[in-house]
CSV table of C-alpha atoms in Angstrom, one decimal:
chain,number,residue,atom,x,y,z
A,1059,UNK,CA,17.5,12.4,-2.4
A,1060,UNK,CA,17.7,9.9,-5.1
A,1061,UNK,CA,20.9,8.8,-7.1
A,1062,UNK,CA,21.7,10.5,-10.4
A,1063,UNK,CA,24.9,9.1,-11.3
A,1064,UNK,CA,27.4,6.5,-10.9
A,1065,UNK,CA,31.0,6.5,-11.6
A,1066,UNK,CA,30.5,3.1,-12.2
A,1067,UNK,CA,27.7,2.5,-14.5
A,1068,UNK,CA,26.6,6.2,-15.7
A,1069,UNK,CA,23.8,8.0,-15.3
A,1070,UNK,CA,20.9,6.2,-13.8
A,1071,UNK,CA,17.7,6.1,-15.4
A,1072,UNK,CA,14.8,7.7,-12.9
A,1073,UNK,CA,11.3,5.6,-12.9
A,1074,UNK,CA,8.5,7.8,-12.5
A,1075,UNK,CA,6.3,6.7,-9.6
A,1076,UNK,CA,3.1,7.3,-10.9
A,1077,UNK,CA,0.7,8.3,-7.8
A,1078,UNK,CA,-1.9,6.5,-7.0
A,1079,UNK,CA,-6.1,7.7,-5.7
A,1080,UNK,CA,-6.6,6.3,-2.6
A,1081,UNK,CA,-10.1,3.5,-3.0
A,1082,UNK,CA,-13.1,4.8,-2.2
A,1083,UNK,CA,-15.6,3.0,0.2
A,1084,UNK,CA,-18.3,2.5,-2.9
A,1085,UNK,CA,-20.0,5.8,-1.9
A,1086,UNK,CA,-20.1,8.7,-3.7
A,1087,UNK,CA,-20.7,12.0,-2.0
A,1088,UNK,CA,-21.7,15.7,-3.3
A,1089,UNK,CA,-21.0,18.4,-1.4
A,1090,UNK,CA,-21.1,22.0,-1.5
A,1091,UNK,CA,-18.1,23.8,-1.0
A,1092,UNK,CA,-17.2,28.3,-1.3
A,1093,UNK,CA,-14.0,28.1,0.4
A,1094,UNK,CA,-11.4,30.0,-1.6
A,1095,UNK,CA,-13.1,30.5,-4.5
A,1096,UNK,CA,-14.5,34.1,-3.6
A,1097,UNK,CA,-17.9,33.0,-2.3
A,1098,UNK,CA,-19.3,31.2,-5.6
A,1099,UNK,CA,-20.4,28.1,-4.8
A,1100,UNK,CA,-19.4,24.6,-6.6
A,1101,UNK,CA,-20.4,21.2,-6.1
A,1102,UNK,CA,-17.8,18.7,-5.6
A,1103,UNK,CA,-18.6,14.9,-6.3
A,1104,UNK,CA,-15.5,12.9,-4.4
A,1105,UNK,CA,-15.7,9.0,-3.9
A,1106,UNK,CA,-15.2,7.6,-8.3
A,1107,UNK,CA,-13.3,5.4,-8.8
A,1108,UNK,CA,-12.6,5.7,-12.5
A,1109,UNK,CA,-9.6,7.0,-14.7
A,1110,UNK,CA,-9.5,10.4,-15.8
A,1111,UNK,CA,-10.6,10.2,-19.0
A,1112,UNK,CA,-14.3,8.3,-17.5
A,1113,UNK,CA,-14.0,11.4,-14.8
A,1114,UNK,CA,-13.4,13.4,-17.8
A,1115,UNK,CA,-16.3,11.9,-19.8
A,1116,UNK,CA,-18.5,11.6,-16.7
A,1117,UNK,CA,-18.2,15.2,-15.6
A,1118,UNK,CA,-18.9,16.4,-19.3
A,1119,UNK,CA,-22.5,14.3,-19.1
A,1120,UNK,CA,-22.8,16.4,-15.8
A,1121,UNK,CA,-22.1,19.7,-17.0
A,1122,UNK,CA,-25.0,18.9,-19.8
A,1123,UNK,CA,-27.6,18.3,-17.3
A,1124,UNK,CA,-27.1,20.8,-14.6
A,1125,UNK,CA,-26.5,23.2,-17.5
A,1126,UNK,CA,-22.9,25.1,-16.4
A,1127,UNK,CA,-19.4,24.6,-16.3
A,1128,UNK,CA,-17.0,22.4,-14.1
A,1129,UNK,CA,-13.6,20.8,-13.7
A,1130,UNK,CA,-12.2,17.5,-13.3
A,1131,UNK,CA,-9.2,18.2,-10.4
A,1132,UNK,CA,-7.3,15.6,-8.4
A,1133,UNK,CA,-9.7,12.8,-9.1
A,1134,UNK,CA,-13.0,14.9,-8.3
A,1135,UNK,CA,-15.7,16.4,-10.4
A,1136,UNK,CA,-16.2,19.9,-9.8
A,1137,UNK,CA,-20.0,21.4,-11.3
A,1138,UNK,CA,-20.4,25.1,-11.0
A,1139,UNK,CA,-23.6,26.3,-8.7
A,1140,UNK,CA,-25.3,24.3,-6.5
A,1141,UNK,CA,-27.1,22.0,-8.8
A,1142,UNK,CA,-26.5,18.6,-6.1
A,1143,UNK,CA,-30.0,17.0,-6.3
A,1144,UNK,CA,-29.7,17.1,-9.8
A,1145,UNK,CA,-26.0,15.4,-9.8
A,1146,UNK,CA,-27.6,13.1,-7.2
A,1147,UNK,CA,-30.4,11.8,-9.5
A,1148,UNK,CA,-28.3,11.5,-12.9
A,1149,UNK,CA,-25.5,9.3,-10.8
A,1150,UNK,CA,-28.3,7.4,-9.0
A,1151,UNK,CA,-29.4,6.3,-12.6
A,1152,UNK,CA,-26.2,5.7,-13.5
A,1153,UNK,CA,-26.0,2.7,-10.7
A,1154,UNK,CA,-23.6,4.8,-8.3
A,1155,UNK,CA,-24.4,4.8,-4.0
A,1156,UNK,CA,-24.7,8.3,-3.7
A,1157,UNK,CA,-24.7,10.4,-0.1
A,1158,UNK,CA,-24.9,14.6,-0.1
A,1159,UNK,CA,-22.4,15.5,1.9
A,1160,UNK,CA,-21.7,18.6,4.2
A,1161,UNK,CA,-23.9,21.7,4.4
């Protein structure tokens, strides 16, 4: 619990912590994942470090060359289907270490 207010100086002015991504290791990985998203498959590229407008601008370019939707959420890229040699060869281009990742 945080203070609010002070009999002596008022109320006190709360600093929004702004929350941090935890660095990646250089690596980006693609992997498939279903889980609670009634069996349709998405491709989830973890592992960029960028700020959410590039993720934003990034996953955009993505969803033009595997051809279907996606999401940017919590600092990952989210592409619709299981399109992950594509995403693999686009971010390879793009300079990125990239590593499929799970089943």
């Amino acid at each position: 619990m945080s203070l609010v207010y002070s009999t002596d100086i008022g109320r006190i002015k709360q600093e929004e912590v702004k929350q941090e991504r935890p660095k990646g290791d250089g690596i980006v990985r693609i992997q498939r994942e279903t889980k609670g998203r009634k069996g349709k498959g998405v491709c989830v590229v973890t592992g960029l470090d960028m700020e959410d407008t590039q993720l934003k601008l990034l996953a955009a370019q993505l969803k033009k060359v595997c051809g279907c939707g996606g999401a940017v959420k919590d600092g990952d890229i989210e592409i619709q289907g299981d399109n992950r040699e594509k995403i693999k060869e686009f971010l390879t281009k793009q300079g990125h270490t990239v590593k499929l990742a799970g089943g």
